mmCIF file of C-alpha atoms in Angstrom:
data_model
loop_
_atom_site.group_PDB
_atom_site.id
_atom_site.type_symbol
_atom_site.label_atom_id
_atom_site.label_comp_id
_atom_site.label_asym_id
_atom_site.label_seq_id
_atom_site.Cartn_x
_atom_site.Cartn_y
_atom_site.Cartn_z
ATOM 1 C CA ARG A 1 -70.112 22.485 44.578
ATOM 2 C CA LEU A 2 -67.229 23.365 46.886
ATOM 3 C CA HIS A 3 -68.209 21.017 49.732
ATOM 4 C CA LYS A 4 -68.340 18.072 47.314
ATOM 5 C CA ARG A 5 -64.912 18.967 45.943
ATOM 6 C CA LEU A 6 -63.486 19.003 49.474
ATOM 7 C CA ALA A 7 -65.103 15.618 50.193
ATOM 8 C CA ARG A 8 -63.666 14.073 47.036
ATOM 9 C CA ALA A 9 -60.234 15.414 47.976
ATOM 10 C CA GLY A 10 -60.501 13.534 51.269
ATOM 11 C CA ILE A 11 -60.555 16.648 53.457
ATOM 12 C CA ALA A 12 -63.739 15.737 55.316
ATOM 13 C CA SER A 13 -67.222 14.361 54.833
ATOM 14 C CA ARG A 14 -69.676 16.612 52.982
ATOM 15 C CA ARG A 15 -71.289 17.767 56.218
ATOM 16 C CA ALA A 16 -67.933 18.416 57.855
ATOM 17 C CA ALA A 17 -66.784 20.268 54.732
ATOM 18 C CA GLU A 18 -69.865 22.500 54.955
ATOM 19 C CA ALA A 19 -68.934 23.240 58.578
ATOM 20 C CA LEU A 20 -65.406 24.228 57.491
ATOM 21 C CA ILE A 21 -66.857 26.593 54.897
ATOM 22 C CA ALA A 22 -69.358 28.084 57.358
ATOM 23 C CA ALA A 23 -66.512 28.708 59.805
ATOM 24 C CA GLY A 24 -64.648 30.757 57.206
ATOM 25 C CA ARG A 25 -61.719 28.337 57.045
ATOM 26 C CA VAL A 26 -61.940 27.770 53.273
ATOM 27 C CA THR A 27 -60.817 30.196 50.574
ATOM 28 C CA VAL A 28 -61.238 30.065 46.799
ATOM 29 C CA ASN A 29 -58.767 32.105 44.782
ATOM 30 C CA GLY A 30 -57.879 34.071 47.913
ATOM 31 C CA GLU A 31 -61.476 34.903 48.896
ATOM 32 C CA VAL A 32 -63.285 33.419 51.898
ATOM 33 C CA ALA A 33 -65.796 30.937 50.521
ATOM 34 C CA THR A 34 -69.491 30.793 51.357
ATOM 35 C CA LEU A 35 -71.883 27.852 51.506
ATOM 36 C CA GLY A 36 -73.263 26.802 48.127
ATOM 37 C CA ARG A 37 -70.262 28.118 46.198
ATOM 38 C CA SER A 38 -69.471 26.401 42.912
ATOM 39 C CA VAL A 39 -65.883 25.892 41.792
ATOM 40 C CA THR A 40 -64.050 24.907 38.615
ATOM 41 C CA PRO A 41 -61.064 22.558 38.210
ATOM 42 C CA THR A 42 -58.744 25.556 37.851
ATOM 43 C CA ASP A 43 -59.786 27.315 41.087
ATOM 44 C CA GLU A 44 -57.247 27.506 43.915
ATOM 45 C CA ILE A 45 -58.835 26.042 47.051
ATOM 46 C CA ARG A 46 -57.234 26.357 50.480
ATOM 47 C CA VAL A 47 -58.281 25.123 53.939
ATOM 48 C CA ASP A 48 -56.676 27.011 56.831
ATOM 49 C CA GLY A 49 -54.243 28.411 54.282
ATOM 50 C CA ARG A 50 -53.170 24.978 53.026
ATOM 51 C CA LEU A 51 -53.534 24.389 49.294
ATOM 52 C CA ILE A 52 -55.833 21.460 48.519
ATOM 53 C CA ASP A 53 -54.749 19.060 45.788
ATOM 54 C CA VAL A 54 -57.961 18.179 43.966
ATOM 55 C CA THR A 55 -56.046 15.700 41.807
ATOM 56 C CA ALA A 56 -55.039 13.684 44.864
ATOM 57 C CA ALA A 57 -54.582 9.918 44.831
ATOM 58 C CA PRO A 58 -57.694 7.692 44.717
ATOM 59 C CA PRO A 59 -59.470 7.384 48.069
ATOM 60 C CA VAL A 60 -58.381 4.723 50.518
ATOM 61 C CA THR A 61 -60.432 2.986 53.222
ATOM 62 C CA TYR A 62 -59.165 0.929 56.155
ATOM 63 C CA VAL A 63 -60.859 -1.250 58.727
ATOM 64 C CA LEU A 64 -59.254 -0.943 62.171
ATOM 65 C CA HIS A 65 -59.815 -3.012 65.279
ATOM 66 C CA LYS A 66 -60.025 -0.005 67.574
ATOM 67 C CA PRO A 67 -58.453 -0.748 70.962
ATOM 68 C CA ALA A 68 -60.035 0.506 74.168
ATOM 69 C CA GLY A 69 -58.630 3.836 75.329
ATOM 70 C CA TYR A 70 -58.380 5.444 71.893
ATOM 71 C CA VAL A 71 -60.525 8.482 71.057
ATOM 72 C CA THR A 72 -62.443 8.367 67.762
ATOM 73 C CA SER A 73 -61.375 11.702 66.323
ATOM 74 C CA ALA A 74 -58.631 13.163 64.163
ATOM 75 C CA ARG A 75 -57.216 15.163 67.091
ATOM 76 C CA ASP A 76 -57.899 15.512 70.814
ATOM 77 C CA GLU A 77 -57.600 18.709 72.837
ATOM 78 C CA TYR A 78 -56.594 16.754 75.959
ATOM 79 C CA GLY A 79 -53.695 14.977 74.268
ATOM 80 C CA ARG A 80 -55.265 11.521 74.438
ATOM 81 C CA ARG A 81 -54.433 8.887 71.856
ATOM 82 C CA THR A 82 -56.677 9.049 68.801
ATOM 83 C CA VAL A 83 -57.465 6.342 66.263
ATOM 84 C CA LEU A 84 -55.217 8.136 63.751
ATOM 85 C CA ASP A 85 -52.292 7.327 66.048
ATOM 86 C CA ALA A 86 -52.918 3.664 65.203
ATOM 87 C CA MET A 87 -52.868 4.284 61.425
ATOM 88 C CA PRO A 88 -50.215 5.068 58.808
ATOM 89 C CA PRO A 89 -49.907 8.800 58.028
ATOM 90 C CA THR A 90 -52.473 9.415 55.270
ATOM 91 C CA PRO A 91 -53.593 12.898 54.161
ATOM 92 C CA GLY A 92 -57.323 13.352 54.605
ATOM 93 C CA LEU A 93 -57.837 10.153 56.604
ATOM 94 C CA HIS A 94 -60.719 10.430 59.082
ATOM 95 C CA PRO A 95 -62.870 8.018 61.124
ATOM 96 C CA VAL A 96 -66.334 7.057 59.905
ATOM 97 C CA GLY A 97 -68.835 7.467 62.726
ATOM 98 C CA ARG A 98 -67.812 6.924 66.325
ATOM 99 C CA LEU A 99 -66.948 4.362 68.950
ATOM 100 C CA ASP A 100 -66.657 5.780 72.464
ATOM 101 C CA ARG A 101 -63.273 5.758 74.135
ATOM 102 C CA ASP A 102 -63.930 2.632 76.198
ATOM 103 C CA SER A 103 -65.401 0.611 73.317
ATOM 104 C CA GLU A 104 -63.508 -1.620 70.918
ATOM 105 C CA GLY A 105 -63.851 -3.305 67.584
ATOM 106 C CA LEU A 106 -64.627 -2.525 63.970
ATOM 107 C CA LEU A 107 -63.998 1.082 62.947
ATOM 108 C CA LEU A 108 -63.650 2.407 59.413
ATOM 109 C CA LEU A 109 -61.252 5.185 58.445
ATOM 110 C CA THR A 110 -61.290 6.668 54.966
ATOM 111 C CA THR A 111 -60.216 9.560 52.771
ATOM 112 C CA ASP A 112 -63.498 9.262 50.855
ATOM 113 C CA GLY A 113 -65.975 11.898 52.028
ATOM 114 C CA ASP A 114 -68.801 10.469 49.911
ATOM 115 C CA LEU A 115 -68.366 7.056 51.559
ATOM 116 C CA THR A 116 -68.475 8.706 54.983
ATOM 117 C CA LEU A 117 -71.803 10.339 54.114
ATOM 118 C CA ARG A 118 -73.299 7.059 52.861
ATOM 119 C CA LEU A 119 -72.281 5.256 56.038
ATOM 120 C CA THR A 120 -73.287 7.867 58.599
ATOM 121 C CA HIS A 121 -76.438 9.536 57.268
ATOM 122 C CA PRO A 122 -79.524 8.162 59.060
ATOM 123 C CA ARG A 123 -81.434 7.582 55.820
ATOM 124 C CA TYR A 124 -79.111 4.726 54.841
ATOM 125 C CA GLY A 125 -79.587 2.806 58.125
ATOM 126 C CA HIS A 126 -76.595 0.457 58.000
ATOM 127 C CA GLU A 127 -76.771 -2.325 60.582
ATOM 128 C CA LYS A 128 -74.177 -2.613 63.327
ATOM 129 C CA VAL A 129 -73.635 -5.662 65.539
ATOM 130 C CA TYR A 130 -72.176 -5.394 69.057
ATOM 131 C CA ARG A 131 -70.907 -7.979 71.508
ATOM 132 C CA ALA A 132 -71.471 -6.788 75.086
ATOM 133 C CA TRP A 133 -70.097 -8.286 78.294
ATOM 134 C CA THR A 134 -72.223 -7.303 81.292
ATOM 135 C CA ASP A 135 -71.851 -7.039 85.047
ATOM 136 C CA GLY A 136 -74.262 -8.352 87.660
ATOM 137 C CA ASP A 137 -75.341 -11.492 89.448
ATOM 138 C CA ALA A 138 -76.829 -13.037 86.292
ATOM 139 C CA ASP A 139 -76.525 -12.702 82.527
ATOM 140 C CA PRO A 140 -79.290 -11.009 80.501
ATOM 141 C CA THR A 141 -82.098 -13.424 79.657
ATOM 142 C CA SER A 142 -83.913 -13.878 76.341
ATOM 143 C CA ALA A 143 -87.042 -12.339 77.892
ATOM 144 C CA GLU A 144 -85.134 -9.258 79.041
ATOM 145 C CA LEU A 145 -83.414 -8.803 75.701
ATOM 146 C CA ALA A 146 -86.754 -9.082 73.911
ATOM 147 C CA ARG A 147 -87.556 -5.719 75.526
ATOM 148 C CA LEU A 148 -84.721 -4.200 73.488
ATOM 149 C CA GLU A 149 -86.430 -5.420 70.316
ATOM 150 C CA ARG A 150 -89.760 -3.953 71.404
ATOM 151 C CA GLY A 151 -88.105 -0.657 72.337
ATOM 152 C CA LEU A 152 -86.928 1.013 75.527
ATOM 153 C CA PRO A 153 -87.549 4.640 76.525
ATOM 154 C CA LEU A 154 -84.265 6.504 77.046
ATOM 155 C CA GLU A 155 -83.688 10.155 77.858
ATOM 156 C CA ASP A 156 -83.375 10.948 74.125
ATOM 157 C CA GLY A 157 -86.408 8.942 73.022
ATOM 158 C CA LEU A 158 -87.402 5.367 72.286
ATOM 159 C CA ALA A 159 -84.442 3.122 71.461
ATOM 160 C CA GLN A 160 -84.983 -0.154 69.645
ATOM 161 C CA ALA A 161 -82.699 -3.004 68.635
ATOM 162 C CA LEU A 162 -83.209 -4.934 65.411
ATOM 163 C CA SER A 163 -82.298 -8.083 67.339
ATOM 164 C CA ALA A 164 -80.816 -9.043 70.704
ATOM 165 C CA ARG A 165 -79.926 -12.456 72.076
ATOM 166 C CA PRO A 166 -78.004 -13.778 75.068
ATOM 167 C CA VAL A 167 -74.442 -15.054 74.738
ATOM 168 C CA PRO A 168 -72.122 -16.224 77.529
ATOM 169 C CA GLY A 169 -71.489 -13.325 79.880
ATOM 170 C CA GLY A 170 -73.635 -10.815 78.030
ATOM 171 C CA ALA A 171 -75.522 -10.154 74.809
ATOM 172 C CA LEU A 172 -75.258 -9.832 71.043
ATOM 173 C CA VAL A 173 -77.147 -6.732 69.882
ATOM 174 C CA THR A 174 -77.904 -5.519 66.344
ATOM 175 C CA LEU A 175 -78.805 -1.854 65.790
ATOM 176 C CA GLY A 176 -80.056 0.025 62.762
ATOM 177 C CA GLU A 177 -79.250 3.417 64.297
ATOM 178 C CA GLY A 178 -76.260 4.849 66.097
ATOM 179 C CA ARG A 179 -77.012 7.075 69.065
ATOM 180 C CA ASN A 180 -74.343 7.960 71.603
ATOM 181 C CA ARG A 181 -73.496 4.966 73.856
ATOM 182 C CA GLN A 182 -76.797 3.371 72.862
ATOM 183 C CA VAL A 183 -76.009 -0.282 73.590
ATOM 184 C CA ARG A 184 -74.545 0.615 76.969
ATOM 185 C CA ARG A 185 -77.576 2.709 77.922
ATOM 186 C CA MET A 186 -80.087 0.106 76.762
ATOM 187 C CA LEU A 187 -78.498 -2.737 78.683
ATOM 188 C CA GLU A 188 -78.006 -0.582 81.766
ATOM 189 C CA ALA A 189 -81.736 0.220 81.652
ATOM 190 C CA LEU A 190 -82.317 -3.538 81.960
ATOM 191 C CA GLY A 191 -80.080 -3.698 85.029
ATOM 192 C CA HIS A 192 -77.084 -5.157 83.182
ATOM 193 C CA PRO A 193 -74.317 -2.522 83.001
ATOM 194 C CA VAL A 194 -71.786 -3.141 80.234
ATOM 195 C CA VAL A 195 -68.183 -3.743 81.257
ATOM 196 C CA ARG A 196 -66.849 -4.353 77.746
ATOM 197 C CA LEU A 197 -68.279 -3.544 74.314
ATOM 198 C CA LEU A 198 -66.953 -4.757 70.975
ATOM 199 C CA ARG A 199 -68.377 -3.874 67.549
ATOM 200 C CA LEU A 200 -68.343 -6.958 65.332
ATOM 201 C CA ARG A 201 -70.042 -5.869 62.104
ATOM 202 C CA MET A 202 -70.956 -2.794 60.105
ATOM 203 C CA GLY A 203 -73.117 -3.251 57.031
ATOM 204 C CA GLY A 204 -71.726 -6.254 55.172
ATOM 205 C CA LEU A 205 -68.281 -6.111 56.777
ATOM 206 C CA TRP A 206 -67.279 -8.327 59.715
ATOM 207 C CA LEU A 207 -64.369 -7.782 62.104
ATOM 208 C CA GLY A 208 -63.073 -11.313 61.558
ATOM 209 C CA ASP A 209 -59.935 -12.251 63.480
ATOM 210 C CA LEU A 210 -58.393 -8.769 63.286
ATOM 211 C CA GLY A 211 -56.688 -8.177 66.646
ATOM 212 C CA PRO A 212 -56.731 -4.949 68.710
ATOM 213 C CA GLY A 213 -54.708 -2.256 66.967
ATOM 214 C CA GLU A 214 -54.513 -4.199 63.698
ATOM 215 C CA TYR A 215 -55.859 -2.750 60.458
ATOM 216 C CA ARG A 216 -56.078 -3.568 56.764
ATOM 217 C CA GLU A 217 -57.089 -1.773 53.599
ATOM 218 C CA LEU A 218 -60.415 -2.645 52.001
ATOM 219 C CA GLY A 219 -60.610 -3.564 48.333
ATOM 220 C CA PRO A 220 -63.425 -2.735 45.889
ATOM 221 C CA ARG A 221 -65.320 -5.974 46.565
ATOM 222 C CA GLU A 222 -65.327 -5.489 50.344
ATOM 223 C CA LEU A 223 -66.381 -1.851 49.927
ATOM 224 C CA HIS A 224 -69.308 -3.004 47.799
ATOM 225 C CA TRP A 225 -70.326 -5.604 50.387
ATOM 226 C CA LEU A 226 -69.996 -3.003 53.151
ATOM 227 C CA LEU A 227 -72.627 -0.859 51.449
ATOM 228 C CA HIS A 228 -74.745 -3.727 50.076
ATOM 229 C CA PRO A 229 -74.928 -6.505 52.704
ATOM 230 C CA ALA A 230 -77.693 -8.343 50.821
ATOM 231 C CA GLU A 231 -75.255 -8.939 47.958
ATOM 232 C CA VAL A 232 -72.654 -10.753 50.073
ATOM 233 C CA PRO A 233 -72.621 -14.409 48.910
ATOM 234 C CA PRO A 234 -74.216 -16.581 51.646
ATOM 235 C CA ARG A 235 -71.153 -18.810 51.891
ATOM 236 C CA VAL A 236 -68.876 -15.785 52.368
ATOM 237 C CA TRP A 237 -71.223 -14.283 54.975
ATOM 238 C CA GLU A 238 -71.391 -17.525 56.952
ATOM 239 C CA ARG A 239 -67.619 -17.922 56.914
ATOM 240 C CA GLN A 240 -66.979 -14.352 58.076
ATOM 241 C CA GLU A 241 -69.656 -14.534 60.768
ATOM 242 C CA GLU A 242 -68.314 -17.839 62.057
ATOM 243 C CA GLU A 243 -64.735 -16.540 62.085
ATOM 244 C CA THR A 244 -65.781 -13.409 63.984
ATOM 245 C CA LEU A 245 -67.974 -15.119 66.577
ATOM 246 C CA GLU A 246 -65.474 -17.921 67.097
ATOM 247 C CA ARG A 247 -62.898 -15.390 68.304
ATOM 248 C CA TRP A 248 -65.088 -12.710 69.862
ATOM 249 C CA GLY A 249 -68.564 -14.182 70.440
#
């Protein structure tokens, strides 16, 4: 299928590729493509008139410590800095999921559309861990944070944390879903507005001691652990968790 071919070529995730096709921006052999179209290896595929190389280099995936102030998108209509400005020029590179502009921490960028789908589709439910610093006269208590585990009603429905515990100056929150600004909204509902938010883990991958603006490429073993956290050796998990929390916890 055409949308899968575009994803494998690193153009976009499968869902984003379907949106490109639906918008009439993709042609096959000079004809505007339609959703559900099948293609062969010899077909000429273009996006916005640009020829797509379906024999492109193997996909690449980076982990970036996103700094605050960067927008999580490939381009921004207001001219703000995007996360791609922090990365080496790489055809087809795109962010996986989102971190809002004011948030920091672990962000994946890849040319692999299939990986993007596996990490962002709700059915896979990859855990994410956040370190929040909060404002107010007192830090969140264990009793208050237990309400996050039981579930809090927000304007878009019940929001629930997998776990939440107090840490100096704020909280450590683990989510199995990824709604817009969810950690911020949950803690604000408790009366503890967030002044800084840092993502520490996604799936089986920890931020470690990667500093703001720093990035590195992930190898096959780390990509496997990212998708299969239960298969990370306990000793490796403990070391990465300790390294991350020692710097950021």
